[in-house]
Coordinates of N, CA and C in Angstrom, one line a residue:
M1 N 0.8 -1.2 0.0 CA 0.0 0.0 0.0 C 0.9 1.3 0.0
L2 N 2.0 1.2 0.7 CA 2.9 2.4 0.7 C 3.5 2.6 -0.7
G3 N 3.8 1.5 -1.4 CA 4.3 1.7 -2.7 C 3.3 2.4 -3.7
L4 N 2.0 2.0 -3.5 CA 1.0 2.6 -4.4 C 0.8 4.1 -4.0
T5 N 0.9 4.4 -2.7 CA 0.8 5.8 -2.3 C 1.9 6.6 -2.8
L6 N 3.1 6.1 -2.7 CA 4.3 6.8 -3.3 C 4.2 7.0 -4.8
K7 N 3.7 6.0 -5.5 CA 3.6 6.0 -6.9 C 2.5 7.1 -7.3
I8 N 1.4 7.2 -6.5 CA 0.4 8.2 -6.8 C 1.0 9.6 -6.6
L9 N 1.7 9.7 -5.5 CA 2.3 11.0 -5.2 C 3.3 11.4 -6.3
G10 N 4.1 10.5 -6.7 CA 5.1 10.8 -7.7 C 4.5 11.2 -9.1
F11 N 3.6 10.3 -9.5 CA 3.0 10.6 -10.8 C 2.1 11.8 -10.7
G12 N 1.4 12.0 -9.6 CA 0.6 13.2 -9.4 C 1.4 14.5 -9.5
L13 N 2.6 14.5 -8.8 CA 3.4 15.7 -8.8 C 4.0 15.9 -10.2
L14 N 4.4 14.8 -10.9 CA 4.9 14.9 -12.2 C 3.8 15.5 -13.2
G15 N 2.6 15.0 -13.1 CA 1.5 15.6 -13.9 C 1.2 17.1 -13.5
F16 N 1.4 17.4 -12.3 CA 1.1 18.8 -11.8 C 2.1 19.7 -12.3
V17 N 3.4 19.3 -12.5 CA 4.4 20.1 -13.0 C 4.6 20.1 -14.5
V18 N 4.5 18.9 -15.1 CA 4.8 18.8 -16.6 C 3.6 19.3 -17.4
T19 N 2.4 19.0 -17.0 CA 1.2 19.4 -17.8 C 1.2 20.9 -18.1
P20 N 1.3 21.8 -17.1 CA 1.3 23.2 -17.4 C 2.4 23.7 -18.3
F21 N 3.6 23.1 -18.1 CA 4.7 23.4 -19.0 C 4.4 23.0 -20.4
V22 N 3.9 21.8 -20.7 CA 3.6 21.4 -22.0 C 2.5 22.2 -22.6
V23 N 1.4 22.5 -21.8 CA 0.3 23.3 -22.3 C 0.8 24.7 -22.7
G24 N 1.6 25.3 -21.8 CA 2.1 26.6 -22.1 C 2.9 26.7 -23.4
I25 N 3.8 25.7 -23.6 CA 4.7 25.7 -24.7 C 3.8 25.5 -26.0
V26 N 2.9 24.6 -26.0 CA 2.1 24.3 -27.2 C 1.2 25.5 -27.5
A27 N 0.6 26.1 -26.4 CA -0.3 27.2 -26.6 C 0.5 28.4 -27.1
L28 N 1.7 28.6 -26.6 CA 2.5 29.7 -27.1 C 2.9 29.6 -28.6
A29 N 3.3 28.3 -28.9 CA 3.6 28.1 -30.3 C 2.4 28.3 -31.2
L30 N 1.2 27.8 -30.8 CA 0.0 28.0 -31.6 C -0.3 29.5 -31.7
A31 N -0.2 30.2 -30.6 CA -0.6 31.6 -30.6 C 0.3 32.4 -31.6
Y32 N 1.6 32.2 -31.5 CA 2.5 32.9 -32.3 C 2.4 32.5 -33.8
S33 N 2.0 31.3 -34.1 CA 1.9 30.8 -35.5 C 0.6 31.2 -36.1
L34 N -0.5 31.3 -35.3 CA -1.8 31.7 -35.9 C -2.2 33.1 -35.8
D35 N -1.6 33.9 -34.9 CA -1.9 35.3 -34.7 C -0.7 36.1 -34.9
S36 N -0.7 36.9 -35.9 CA 0.5 37.7 -36.2 C 0.7 38.9 -35.3
R37 N -0.4 39.2 -34.5 CA -0.2 40.3 -33.5 C 0.4 39.9 -32.2
C38 N 0.5 38.7 -31.9 CA 1.1 38.2 -30.7 C 2.6 38.4 -30.7
G39 N 3.1 39.0 -29.6 CA 4.5 39.3 -29.5 C 5.0 40.5 -30.2
T40 N 4.1 41.3 -30.8 CA 4.5 42.6 -31.4 C 4.5 43.7 -30.3
P41 N 5.2 44.8 -30.6 CA 5.2 45.9 -29.5 C 3.8 46.4 -29.1
G42 N 2.8 46.4 -30.0 CA 1.5 46.9 -29.6 C 0.7 45.9 -28.9
D43 N 1.1 44.7 -28.7 CA 0.3 43.6 -28.1 C 0.1 43.8 -26.6
S44 N 1.1 44.4 -25.9 CA 1.1 44.7 -24.4 C 0.9 43.4 -23.6
G45 N 1.3 42.3 -24.1 CA 1.4 41.1 -23.3 C 0.1 40.3 -23.2
G46 N -0.9 40.6 -24.0 CA -2.2 40.0 -23.8 C -2.2 38.5 -24.2
C47 N -1.4 38.1 -25.2 CA -1.3 36.7 -25.6 C -0.6 35.9 -24.5
E48 N 0.5 36.5 -24.0 CA 1.2 35.8 -23.0 C 0.5 35.6 -21.7
M49 N -0.3 36.6 -21.3 CA -1.1 36.5 -20.1 C -2.2 35.4 -20.2
G50 N -2.8 35.4 -21.4 CA -3.8 34.4 -21.6 C -3.2 33.0 -21.6
I51 N -2.0 32.8 -22.1 CA -1.3 31.5 -22.1 C -0.9 31.2 -20.7
A52 N -0.5 32.1 -19.9 CA -0.1 31.9 -18.5 C -1.3 31.4 -17.7
S53 N -2.5 32.0 -18.0 CA -3.7 31.6 -17.3 C -4.1 30.2 -17.7
L54 N -4.0 29.9 -19.0 CA -4.3 28.6 -19.4 C -3.3 27.5 -18.8
A55 N -2.1 27.8 -18.7 CA -1.1 26.9 -18.2 C -1.4 26.7 -16.7
I56 N -1.7 27.7 -15.9 CA -2.0 27.6 -14.5 C -3.3 26.8 -14.3
A57 N -4.2 27.0 -15.2 CA -5.5 26.3 -15.0 C -5.4 24.8 -15.4
S58 N -4.3 24.4 -16.1 CA -4.1 23.0 -16.4 C -3.4 22.2 -15.4
A59 N -3.0 22.9 -14.3 CA -2.2 22.2 -13.3 C -3.1 21.1 -12.5
L60 N -4.3 21.4 -12.1 CA -5.1 20.4 -11.4 C -5.5 19.3 -12.3
P61 N -5.9 19.5 -13.6 CA -6.2 18.4 -14.5 C -5.0 17.5 -14.7
G62 N -3.8 18.2 -14.7 CA -2.5 17.4 -14.8 C -2.3 16.5 -13.6
L63 N -2.6 17.0 -12.4 CA -2.6 16.2 -11.2 C -3.5 15.0 -11.3
A64 N -4.7 15.2 -11.8 CA -5.7 14.1 -11.9 C -5.2 13.1 -12.9
I65 N -4.7 13.6 -14.0 CA -4.1 12.7 -15.1 C -3.0 11.8 -14.5
G66 N -2.1 12.5 -13.7 CA -1.0 11.7 -13.1 C -1.5 10.7 -12.2
I67 N -2.5 11.0 -11.4 CA -3.0 10.0 -10.4 C -3.7 8.9 -11.2
G68 N -4.4 9.2 -12.2 CA -5.1 8.2 -13.1 C -4.1 7.3 -13.7
V69 N -2.9 7.8 -14.2 CA -1.9 6.9 -14.8 C -1.3 6.0 -13.8
A70 N -1.1 6.5 -12.6 CA -0.5 5.7 -11.5 C -1.4 4.6 -11.1
L71 N -2.7 4.9 -11.0 CA -3.7 3.8 -10.7 C -3.8 2.8 -11.8
Y72 N -3.8 3.3 -13.0 CA -3.9 2.4 -14.2 C -2.7 1.4 -14.2
L73 N -1.5 1.9 -14.0 CA -0.3 1.1 -14.0 C -0.3 0.1 -12.9
H74 N -0.8 0.5 -11.7 CA -0.9 -0.4 -10.6 C -1.8 -1.5 -10.8
F75 N -3.0 -1.2 -11.3 CA -4.0 -2.3 -11.4 C -3.7 -3.1 -12.7
R76 N -3.1 -2.6 -13.7 CA -2.7 -3.4 -14.8 C -1.6 -4.4 -14.4
R77 N -0.7 -4.0 -13.5 CA 0.3 -5.0 -13.1 C -0.3 -6.0 -12.1
K78 N -1.3 -5.6 -11.3 CA -2.0 -6.5 -10.4 C -2.7 -7.6 -11.2
R79 N -3.3 -7.1 -12.3 CA -4.1 -8.1 -13.1 C -3.2 -9.0 -13.9
A80 N -2.0 -8.6 -14.3 CA -1.1 -9.4 -15.1 C -0.4 -10.5 -14.3
T81 N -0.3 -10.3 -13.0 CA 0.3 -11.4 -12.2 C -0.7 -12.5 -12.0
P82 N -0.3 -13.7 -12.2 CA -1.2 -14.8 -12.0 C -1.4 -15.1 -10.5
P83 N -2.6 -15.5 -10.2 CA -2.8 -15.8 -8.7 C -2.0 -17.0 -8.3
A84 N -1.6 -16.9 -7.0 CA -0.8 -18.0 -6.4 C -1.6 -19.3 -6.4
P85 N -1.0 -20.4 -6.6 CA -1.7 -21.7 -6.6 C -2.2 -22.0 -5.1
R86 N -3.4 -22.5 -5.1 CA -4.0 -22.9 -3.7 C -3.5 -24.2 -3.3
R87 N -3.2 -24.3 -2.0 CA -2.8 -25.6 -1.4 C -4.0 -26.2 -0.8
P88 N -4.2 -27.5 -0.9 CA -5.4 -28.2 -0.3 C -5.3 -28.3 1.2

């Protein structure tokens, strides 16, 4: 049980940190490629603030995804191991 708890904490923290980073980079790349006004002197940082808000908002779903992955890996491994033979 301790192993599962540590795995959940590890994957949850990984999802909490990595998901906003990936979402921010992808959204920034899309914003700069699709909107020619983003990053120009007259923009006043509007695109970047929207992307920062999006990245911050994706932290909790990233945590949930990390926990879900940890639970999936745990139960998949539990299901893959054959049951121990019974003794009469």
